[in-house]
Tab-separated table of C-alpha atoms in Angstrom:
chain	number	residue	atom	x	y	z
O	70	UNK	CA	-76.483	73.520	152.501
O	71	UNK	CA	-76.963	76.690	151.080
O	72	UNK	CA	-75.400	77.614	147.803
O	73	UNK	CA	-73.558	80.691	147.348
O	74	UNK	CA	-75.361	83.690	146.778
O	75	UNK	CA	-74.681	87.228	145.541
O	76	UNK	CA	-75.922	90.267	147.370
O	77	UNK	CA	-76.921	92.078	144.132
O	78	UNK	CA	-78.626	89.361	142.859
O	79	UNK	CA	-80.941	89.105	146.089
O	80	UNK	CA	-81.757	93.115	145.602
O	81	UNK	CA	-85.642	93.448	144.707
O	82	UNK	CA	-86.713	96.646	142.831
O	83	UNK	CA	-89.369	98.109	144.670
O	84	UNK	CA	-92.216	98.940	142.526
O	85	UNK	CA	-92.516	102.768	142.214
O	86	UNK	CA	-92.897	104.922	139.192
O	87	UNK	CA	-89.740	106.606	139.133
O	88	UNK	CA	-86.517	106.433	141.469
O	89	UNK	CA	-83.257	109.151	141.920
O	90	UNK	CA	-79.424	107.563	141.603
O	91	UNK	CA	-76.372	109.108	141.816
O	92	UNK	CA	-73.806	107.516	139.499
O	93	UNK	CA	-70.175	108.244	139.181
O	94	UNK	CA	-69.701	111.985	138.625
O	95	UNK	CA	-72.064	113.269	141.036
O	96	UNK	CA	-74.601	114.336	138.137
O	97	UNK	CA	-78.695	112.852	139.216
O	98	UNK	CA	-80.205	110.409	137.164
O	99	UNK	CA	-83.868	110.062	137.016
O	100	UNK	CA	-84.997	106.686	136.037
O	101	UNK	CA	-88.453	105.606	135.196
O	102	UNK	CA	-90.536	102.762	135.471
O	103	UNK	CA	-92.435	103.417	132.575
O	104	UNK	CA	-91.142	105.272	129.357
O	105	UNK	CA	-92.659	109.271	129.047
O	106	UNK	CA	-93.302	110.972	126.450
O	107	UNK	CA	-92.748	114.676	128.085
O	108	UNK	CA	-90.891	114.684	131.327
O	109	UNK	CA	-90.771	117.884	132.968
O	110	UNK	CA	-88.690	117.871	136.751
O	111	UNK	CA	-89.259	120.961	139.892
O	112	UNK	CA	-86.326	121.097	142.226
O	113	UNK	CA	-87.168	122.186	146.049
O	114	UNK	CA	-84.803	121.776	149.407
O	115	UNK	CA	-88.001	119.573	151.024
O	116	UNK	CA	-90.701	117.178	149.301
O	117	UNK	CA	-93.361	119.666	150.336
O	118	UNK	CA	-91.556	122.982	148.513
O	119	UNK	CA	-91.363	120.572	145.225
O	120	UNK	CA	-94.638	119.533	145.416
O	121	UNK	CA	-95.980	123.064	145.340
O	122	UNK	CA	-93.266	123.934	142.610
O	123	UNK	CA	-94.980	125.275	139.190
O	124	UNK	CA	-94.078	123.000	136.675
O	125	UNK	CA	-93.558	126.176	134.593
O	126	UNK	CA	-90.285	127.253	136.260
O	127	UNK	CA	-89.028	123.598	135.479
O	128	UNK	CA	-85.539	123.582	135.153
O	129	UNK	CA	-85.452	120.083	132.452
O	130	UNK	CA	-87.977	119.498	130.390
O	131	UNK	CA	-87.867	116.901	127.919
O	132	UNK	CA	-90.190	115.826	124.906
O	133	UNK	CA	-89.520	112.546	123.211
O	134	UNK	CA	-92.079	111.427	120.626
O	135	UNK	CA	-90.514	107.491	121.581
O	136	UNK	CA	-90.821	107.909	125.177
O	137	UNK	CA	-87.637	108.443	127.438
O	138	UNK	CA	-87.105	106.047	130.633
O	139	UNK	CA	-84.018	108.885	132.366
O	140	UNK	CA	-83.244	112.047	132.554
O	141	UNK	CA	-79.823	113.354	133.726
O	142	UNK	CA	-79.630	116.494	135.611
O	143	UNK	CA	-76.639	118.159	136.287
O	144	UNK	CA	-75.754	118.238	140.499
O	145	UNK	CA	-74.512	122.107	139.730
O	146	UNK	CA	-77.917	123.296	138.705
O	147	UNK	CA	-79.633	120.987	140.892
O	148	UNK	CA	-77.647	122.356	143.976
O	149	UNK	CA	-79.293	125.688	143.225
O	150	UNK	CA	-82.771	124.899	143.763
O	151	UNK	CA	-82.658	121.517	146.202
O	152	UNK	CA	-80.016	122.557	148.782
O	153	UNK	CA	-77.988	119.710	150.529
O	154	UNK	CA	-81.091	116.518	149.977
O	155	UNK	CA	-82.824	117.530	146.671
O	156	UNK	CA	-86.538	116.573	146.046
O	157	UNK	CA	-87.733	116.716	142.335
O	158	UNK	CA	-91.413	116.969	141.212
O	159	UNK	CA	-92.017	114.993	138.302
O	160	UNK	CA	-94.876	115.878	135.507
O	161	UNK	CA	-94.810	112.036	133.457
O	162	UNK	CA	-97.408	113.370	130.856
O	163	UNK	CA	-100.049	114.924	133.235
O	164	UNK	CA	-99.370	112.774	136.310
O	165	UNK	CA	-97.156	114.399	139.085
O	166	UNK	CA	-95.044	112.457	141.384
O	167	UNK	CA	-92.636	113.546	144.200
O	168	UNK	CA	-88.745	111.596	144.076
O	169	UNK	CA	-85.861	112.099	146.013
O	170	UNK	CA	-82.646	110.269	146.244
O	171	UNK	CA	-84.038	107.035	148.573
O	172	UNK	CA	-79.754	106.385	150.030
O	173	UNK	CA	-78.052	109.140	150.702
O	174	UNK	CA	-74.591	109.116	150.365
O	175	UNK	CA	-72.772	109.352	153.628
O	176	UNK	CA	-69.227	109.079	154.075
O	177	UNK	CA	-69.025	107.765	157.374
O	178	UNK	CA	-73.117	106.636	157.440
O	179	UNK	CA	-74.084	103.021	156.241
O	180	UNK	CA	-77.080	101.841	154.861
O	181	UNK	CA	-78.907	104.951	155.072
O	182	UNK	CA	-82.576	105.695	153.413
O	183	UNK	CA	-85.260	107.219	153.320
O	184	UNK	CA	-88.488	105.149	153.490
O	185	UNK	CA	-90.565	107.471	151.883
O	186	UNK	CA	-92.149	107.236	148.267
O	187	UNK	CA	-93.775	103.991	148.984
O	188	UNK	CA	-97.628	102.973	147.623
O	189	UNK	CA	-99.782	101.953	150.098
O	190	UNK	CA	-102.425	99.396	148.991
O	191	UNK	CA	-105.414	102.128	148.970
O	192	UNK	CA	-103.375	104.306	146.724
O	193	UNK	CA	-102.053	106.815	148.633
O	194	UNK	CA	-97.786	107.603	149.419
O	195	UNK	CA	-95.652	107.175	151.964
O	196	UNK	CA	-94.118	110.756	152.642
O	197	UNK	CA	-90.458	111.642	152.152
O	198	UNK	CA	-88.537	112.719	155.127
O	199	UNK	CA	-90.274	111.543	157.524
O	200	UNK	CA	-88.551	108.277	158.352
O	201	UNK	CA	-84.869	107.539	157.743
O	202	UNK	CA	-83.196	103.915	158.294
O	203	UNK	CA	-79.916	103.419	158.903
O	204	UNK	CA	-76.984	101.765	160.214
O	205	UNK	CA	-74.542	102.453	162.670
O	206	UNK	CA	-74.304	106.369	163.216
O	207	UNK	CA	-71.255	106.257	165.076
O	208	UNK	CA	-68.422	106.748	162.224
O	209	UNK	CA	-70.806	110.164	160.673
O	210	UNK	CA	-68.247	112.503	159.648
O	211	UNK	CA	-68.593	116.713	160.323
O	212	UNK	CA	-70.418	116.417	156.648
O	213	UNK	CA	-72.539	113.937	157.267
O	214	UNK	CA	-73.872	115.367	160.462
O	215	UNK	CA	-74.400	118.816	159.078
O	216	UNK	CA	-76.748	117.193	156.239
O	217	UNK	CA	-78.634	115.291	158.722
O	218	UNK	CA	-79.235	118.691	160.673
O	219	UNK	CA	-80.468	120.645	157.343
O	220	UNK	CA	-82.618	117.561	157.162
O	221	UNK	CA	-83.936	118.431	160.298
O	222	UNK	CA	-83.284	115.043	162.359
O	223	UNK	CA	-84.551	115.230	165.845
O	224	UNK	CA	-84.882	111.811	166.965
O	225	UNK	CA	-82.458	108.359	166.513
O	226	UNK	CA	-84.185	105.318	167.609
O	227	UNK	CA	-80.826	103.413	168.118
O	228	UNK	CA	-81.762	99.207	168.662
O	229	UNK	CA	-78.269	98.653	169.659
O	230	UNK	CA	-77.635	96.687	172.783
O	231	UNK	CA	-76.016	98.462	175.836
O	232	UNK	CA	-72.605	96.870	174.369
O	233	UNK	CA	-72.682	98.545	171.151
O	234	UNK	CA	-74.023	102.252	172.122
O	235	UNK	CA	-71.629	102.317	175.127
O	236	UNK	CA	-68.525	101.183	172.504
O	237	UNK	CA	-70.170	103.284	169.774
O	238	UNK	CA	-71.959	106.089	170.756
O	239	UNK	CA	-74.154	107.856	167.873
O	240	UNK	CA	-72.930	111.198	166.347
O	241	UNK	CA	-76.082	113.423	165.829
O	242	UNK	CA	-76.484	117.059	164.939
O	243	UNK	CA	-77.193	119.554	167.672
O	244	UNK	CA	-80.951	119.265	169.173
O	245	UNK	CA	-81.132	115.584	167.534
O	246	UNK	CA	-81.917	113.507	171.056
O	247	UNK	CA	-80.704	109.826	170.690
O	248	UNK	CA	-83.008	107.214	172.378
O	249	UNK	CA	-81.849	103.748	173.295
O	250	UNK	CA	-84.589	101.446	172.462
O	251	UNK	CA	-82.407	97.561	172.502
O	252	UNK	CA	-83.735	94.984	170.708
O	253	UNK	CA	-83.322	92.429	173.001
O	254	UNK	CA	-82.907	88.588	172.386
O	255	UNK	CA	-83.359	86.726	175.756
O	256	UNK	CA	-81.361	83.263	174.388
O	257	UNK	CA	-79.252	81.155	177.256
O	258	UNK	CA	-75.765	81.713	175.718
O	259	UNK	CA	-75.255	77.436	175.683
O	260	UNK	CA	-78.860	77.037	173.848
O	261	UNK	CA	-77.456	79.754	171.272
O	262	UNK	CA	-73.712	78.339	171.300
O	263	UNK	CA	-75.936	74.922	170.381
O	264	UNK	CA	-78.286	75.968	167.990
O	265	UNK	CA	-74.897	77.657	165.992
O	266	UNK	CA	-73.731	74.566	166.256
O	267	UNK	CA	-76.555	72.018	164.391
O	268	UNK	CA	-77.404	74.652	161.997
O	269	UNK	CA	-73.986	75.340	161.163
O	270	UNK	CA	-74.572	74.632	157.486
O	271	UNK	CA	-77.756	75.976	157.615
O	272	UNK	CA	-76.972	79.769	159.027
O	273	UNK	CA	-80.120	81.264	156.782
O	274	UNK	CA	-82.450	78.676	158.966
O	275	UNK	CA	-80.470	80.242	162.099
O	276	UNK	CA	-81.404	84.135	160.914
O	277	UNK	CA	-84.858	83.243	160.518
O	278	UNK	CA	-84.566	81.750	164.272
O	279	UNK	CA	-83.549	84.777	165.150
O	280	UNK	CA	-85.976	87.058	163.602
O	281	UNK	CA	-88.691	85.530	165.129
O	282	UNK	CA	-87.472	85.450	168.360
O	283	UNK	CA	-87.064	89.231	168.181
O	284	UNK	CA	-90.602	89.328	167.408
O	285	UNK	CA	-91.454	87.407	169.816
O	286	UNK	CA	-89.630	88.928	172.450
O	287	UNK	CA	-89.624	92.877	171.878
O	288	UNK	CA	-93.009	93.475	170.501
O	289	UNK	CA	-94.155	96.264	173.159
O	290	UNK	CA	-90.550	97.710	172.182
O	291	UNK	CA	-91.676	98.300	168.221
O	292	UNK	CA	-94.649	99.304	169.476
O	293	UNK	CA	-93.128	102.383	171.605
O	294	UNK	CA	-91.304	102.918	168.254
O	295	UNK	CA	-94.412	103.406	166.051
O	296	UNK	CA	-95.896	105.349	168.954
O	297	UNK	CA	-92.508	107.986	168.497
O	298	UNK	CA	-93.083	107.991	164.503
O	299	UNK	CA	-96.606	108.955	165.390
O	300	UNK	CA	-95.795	112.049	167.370
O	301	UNK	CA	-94.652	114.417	165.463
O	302	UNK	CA	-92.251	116.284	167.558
O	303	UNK	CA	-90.065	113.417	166.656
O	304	UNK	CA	-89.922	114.161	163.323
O	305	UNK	CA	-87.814	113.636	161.144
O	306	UNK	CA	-85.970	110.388	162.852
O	307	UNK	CA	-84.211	107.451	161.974
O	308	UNK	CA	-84.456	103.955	162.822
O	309	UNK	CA	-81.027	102.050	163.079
O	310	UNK	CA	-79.070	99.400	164.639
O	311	UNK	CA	-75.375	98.474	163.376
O	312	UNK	CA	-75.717	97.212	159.877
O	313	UNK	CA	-79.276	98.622	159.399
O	314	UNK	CA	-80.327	95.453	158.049
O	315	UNK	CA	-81.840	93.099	160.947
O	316	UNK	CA	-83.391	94.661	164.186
O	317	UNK	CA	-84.249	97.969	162.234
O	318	UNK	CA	-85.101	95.734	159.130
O	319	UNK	CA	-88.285	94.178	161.843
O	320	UNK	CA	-88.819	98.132	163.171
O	321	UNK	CA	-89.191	99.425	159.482
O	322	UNK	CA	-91.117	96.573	158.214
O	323	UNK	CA	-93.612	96.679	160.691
O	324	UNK	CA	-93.833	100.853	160.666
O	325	UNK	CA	-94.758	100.481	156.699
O	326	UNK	CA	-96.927	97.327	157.086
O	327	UNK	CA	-99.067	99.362	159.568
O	328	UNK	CA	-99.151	102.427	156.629
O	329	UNK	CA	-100.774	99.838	154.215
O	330	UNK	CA	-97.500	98.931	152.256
O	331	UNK	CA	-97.886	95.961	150.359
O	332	UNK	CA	-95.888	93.109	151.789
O	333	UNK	CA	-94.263	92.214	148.329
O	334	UNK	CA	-93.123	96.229	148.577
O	335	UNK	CA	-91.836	95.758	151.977
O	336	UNK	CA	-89.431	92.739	151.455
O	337	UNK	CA	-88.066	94.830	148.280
O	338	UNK	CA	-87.154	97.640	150.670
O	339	UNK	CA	-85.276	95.020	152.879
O	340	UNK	CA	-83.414	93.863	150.130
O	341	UNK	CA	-81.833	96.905	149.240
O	342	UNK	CA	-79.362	96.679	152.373
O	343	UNK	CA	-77.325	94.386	149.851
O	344	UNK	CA	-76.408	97.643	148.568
O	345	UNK	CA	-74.299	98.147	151.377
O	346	UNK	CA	-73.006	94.538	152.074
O	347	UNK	CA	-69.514	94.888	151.450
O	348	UNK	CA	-69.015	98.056	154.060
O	349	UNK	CA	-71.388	95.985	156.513
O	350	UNK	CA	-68.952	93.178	155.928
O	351	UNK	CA	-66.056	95.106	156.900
O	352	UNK	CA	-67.562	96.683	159.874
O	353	UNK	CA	-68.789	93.373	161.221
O	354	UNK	CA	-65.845	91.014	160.910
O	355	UNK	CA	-64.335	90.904	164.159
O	356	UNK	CA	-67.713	89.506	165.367
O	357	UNK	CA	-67.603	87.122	162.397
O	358	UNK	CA	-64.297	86.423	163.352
O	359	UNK	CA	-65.414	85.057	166.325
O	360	UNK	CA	-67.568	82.518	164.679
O	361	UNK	CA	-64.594	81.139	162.384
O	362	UNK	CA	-62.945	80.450	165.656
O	363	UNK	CA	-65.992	78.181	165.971
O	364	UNK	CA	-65.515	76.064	162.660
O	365	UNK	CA	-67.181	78.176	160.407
O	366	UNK	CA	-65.854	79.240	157.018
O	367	UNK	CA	-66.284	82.584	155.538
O	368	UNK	CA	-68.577	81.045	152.961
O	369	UNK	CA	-71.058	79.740	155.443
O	370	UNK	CA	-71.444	83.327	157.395
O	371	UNK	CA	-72.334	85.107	154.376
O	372	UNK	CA	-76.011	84.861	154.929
O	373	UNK	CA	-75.355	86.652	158.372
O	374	UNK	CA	-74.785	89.718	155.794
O	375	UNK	CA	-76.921	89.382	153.161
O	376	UNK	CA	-80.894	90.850	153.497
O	377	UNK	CA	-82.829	87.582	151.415
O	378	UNK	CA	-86.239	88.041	151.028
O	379	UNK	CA	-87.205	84.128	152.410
O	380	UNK	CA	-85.723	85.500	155.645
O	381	UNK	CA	-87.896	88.446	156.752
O	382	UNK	CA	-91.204	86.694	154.420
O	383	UNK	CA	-90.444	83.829	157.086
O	384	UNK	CA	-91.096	86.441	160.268
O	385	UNK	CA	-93.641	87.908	158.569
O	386	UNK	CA	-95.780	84.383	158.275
O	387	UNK	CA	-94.903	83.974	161.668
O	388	UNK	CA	-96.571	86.659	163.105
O	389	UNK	CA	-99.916	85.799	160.400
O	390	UNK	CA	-99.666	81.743	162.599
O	391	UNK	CA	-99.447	83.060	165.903
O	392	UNK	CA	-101.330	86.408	165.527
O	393	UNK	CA	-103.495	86.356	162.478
O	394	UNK	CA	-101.603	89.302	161.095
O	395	UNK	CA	-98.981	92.009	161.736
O	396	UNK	CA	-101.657	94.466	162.859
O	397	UNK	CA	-102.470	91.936	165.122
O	398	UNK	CA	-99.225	90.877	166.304
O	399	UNK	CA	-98.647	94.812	167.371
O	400	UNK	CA	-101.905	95.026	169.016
O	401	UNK	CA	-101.042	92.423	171.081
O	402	UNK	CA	-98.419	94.336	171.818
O	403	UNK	CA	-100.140	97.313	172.800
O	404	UNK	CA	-100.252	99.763	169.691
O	405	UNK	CA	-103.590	101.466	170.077
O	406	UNK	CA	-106.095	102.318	166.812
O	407	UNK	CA	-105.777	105.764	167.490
O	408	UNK	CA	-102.007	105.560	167.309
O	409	UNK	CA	-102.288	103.666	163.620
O	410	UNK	CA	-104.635	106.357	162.725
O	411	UNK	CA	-102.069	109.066	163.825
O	412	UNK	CA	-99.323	107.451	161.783
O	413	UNK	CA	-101.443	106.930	158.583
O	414	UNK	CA	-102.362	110.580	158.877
O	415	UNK	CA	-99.583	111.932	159.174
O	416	UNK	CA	-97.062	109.677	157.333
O	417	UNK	CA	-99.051	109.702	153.909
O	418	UNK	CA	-100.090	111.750	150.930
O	419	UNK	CA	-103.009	111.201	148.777
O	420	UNK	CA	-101.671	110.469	145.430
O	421	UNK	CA	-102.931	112.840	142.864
O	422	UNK	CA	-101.987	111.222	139.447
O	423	UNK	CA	-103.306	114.034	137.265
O	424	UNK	CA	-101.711	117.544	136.998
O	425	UNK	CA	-102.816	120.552	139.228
């Protein structure tokens, strides 16, 4: 049986230079990897407009003979220069890097990021706001849909069953089109009710079941999904499902596995839905409710809700047995090489580590 874990405690750092919070107060704070001896931070409204920001008109620049590892920035002077989803252009003594705030704060979104900022194993970046994942759009309030329209959203890739979009429909800003893509899972309802059943105390086992089986059964469906990301008329979208954390957890994975993320980078990024376990928690317990009816206990559900690494490492090993690797697996599936080629065009940067 497995033993009680935490959701922070599963959370992986991914391994990037230099990442954007917002604690308590609303102010940014600018953390990075590696201590700096001069810091100086561009503000711009998009990644591209603070990437092409002078470092000269920086609005924080800091010199510390020891090194600093964060800056603060106050959100009033930020909110002059970056707009409604600030981007900041860091110069870590000579080397420039792009950051922006990877969750944005939504107050009726869940689990919503940005999947940009990423390395890719032959050194390049994974552009910002390009690529949003999410959970269940349905509860956005008027706020939350006007930021994802000054983000410029025009597509949601929704993985929701029929059930859930007809019960739930998404909330998108004008001109946004939503597209119902299911993730199906083609399982006679006594062979699941049986398989709950003998894994009962073993529902992490069960997960990983069910990840595979997703693979195995909807891999032409995430390849129409890469095929949207690669058109860029689609741009920006979002990938989501209802806790952001499972089907769109597969969807994303496989999207930055084909850009050349490192698998160790993708599993972090999975993690980080722990962030948003207890609202996920909330939103799904009259399904988990169902399952108590069943026998379970509370205790025994929780890996239902939590993102563990071992669970989507599993799915990925998977597809390396049966189809020698994840590029394989979605060529099987009928992803093209001109369609990878579009996406790693188009979805990365060329990282340029010394000043301009």
């Amino acid at each position: 049986m497995d033993s009680p874990l935490s959701p922070a405690d599963l959370i992986i750092p991914p391994p990037v230079e230099a990442w954007v919070e917002r604690p308590p107060g609303g102010d940014y704070l600018i953390r990075l990897a590696e201590p700096a001896g001069r810091v100086a931070v561009c503000v711009g409204e998009t990644p591209e407009a603070a990437a092409v920001s002078s470092v000269a008109t920086a609005i924080v620049t800091k010199t510390a003979p020891a090194g600093v590892s964060e800056l603060r920035m106050a959100a009033a002077d930020v909110a002059l220069l970056g707009g409604r989803r600030p981007c900041f252009l860091l110069d870590l003594d000579g080397r420039r890097l792009v950051v922006a705030e990877r969750t944005l704060s939504l107050a009726g979104g869940v689990n919503f990021r940005d999947i940009g900022g990423y390395r890719t194993a032959d050194g390049r970046v994974v552009r910002w706001g390009r690529v949003y994942r999410a959970g269940s759009l349905a509860e956005l309030a008027d706020d939350d849909i006007a930021l994802l329209a000054a983000l410029g959203l025009r597509l949601s890739c929704d993985l929701r069953s029929t059930a859930e979009t007809v019960a739930a429909p998404d909330r998108l800003p004008p001109g946004a089109v939503a597209r119902h893509t299911p993730v199906v899972v083609d399982v006679h309802p006594l062979r699941r009710f049986i398989a709950l059943i003998r894994k009962r105390h073993r529902v992490r086992e069960l997960l990983q079941d069910a990840y595979i089986t997703m693979l195995d059964q909807n891999g032409p469906l995430f390849a129409d999904i890469l095929r949207a990301a690669a058109d860029p008329v689609n741009l920006p979208l979002v990938i989501h499902c209802t806790a952001g954390k499972d089907r769109t957890g597969l969807a994303v994975a496989l999207l930055l596995l084909t850009l050349g993320v490192p698998e160790e980078t993708v599993i972090a990024d999975y993690t980080l839905s722990n962030h948003a376990y207890e609202v996920n928690a909330e939103r799904i317990m009259p399904e988990m409710e169902r399952l108590m009816d069943l026998g379970f206990s509370r205790e025994q559900l929780r890996p239902f809700l939590l993102a563990d690494a071992r669970t989507l490492a599993a799915a990925l090993a998977h597809l390396r047995r049966r189809h020698g690797s994840p590029a394989g697996y979605l060529r099987h599936a009928g992803l093209d090489d001109a369609t990878v080629e579009r996406l790693r065009a188009d979805h990365r940067i060329d990282r340029k580590p010394d000043r301009e």
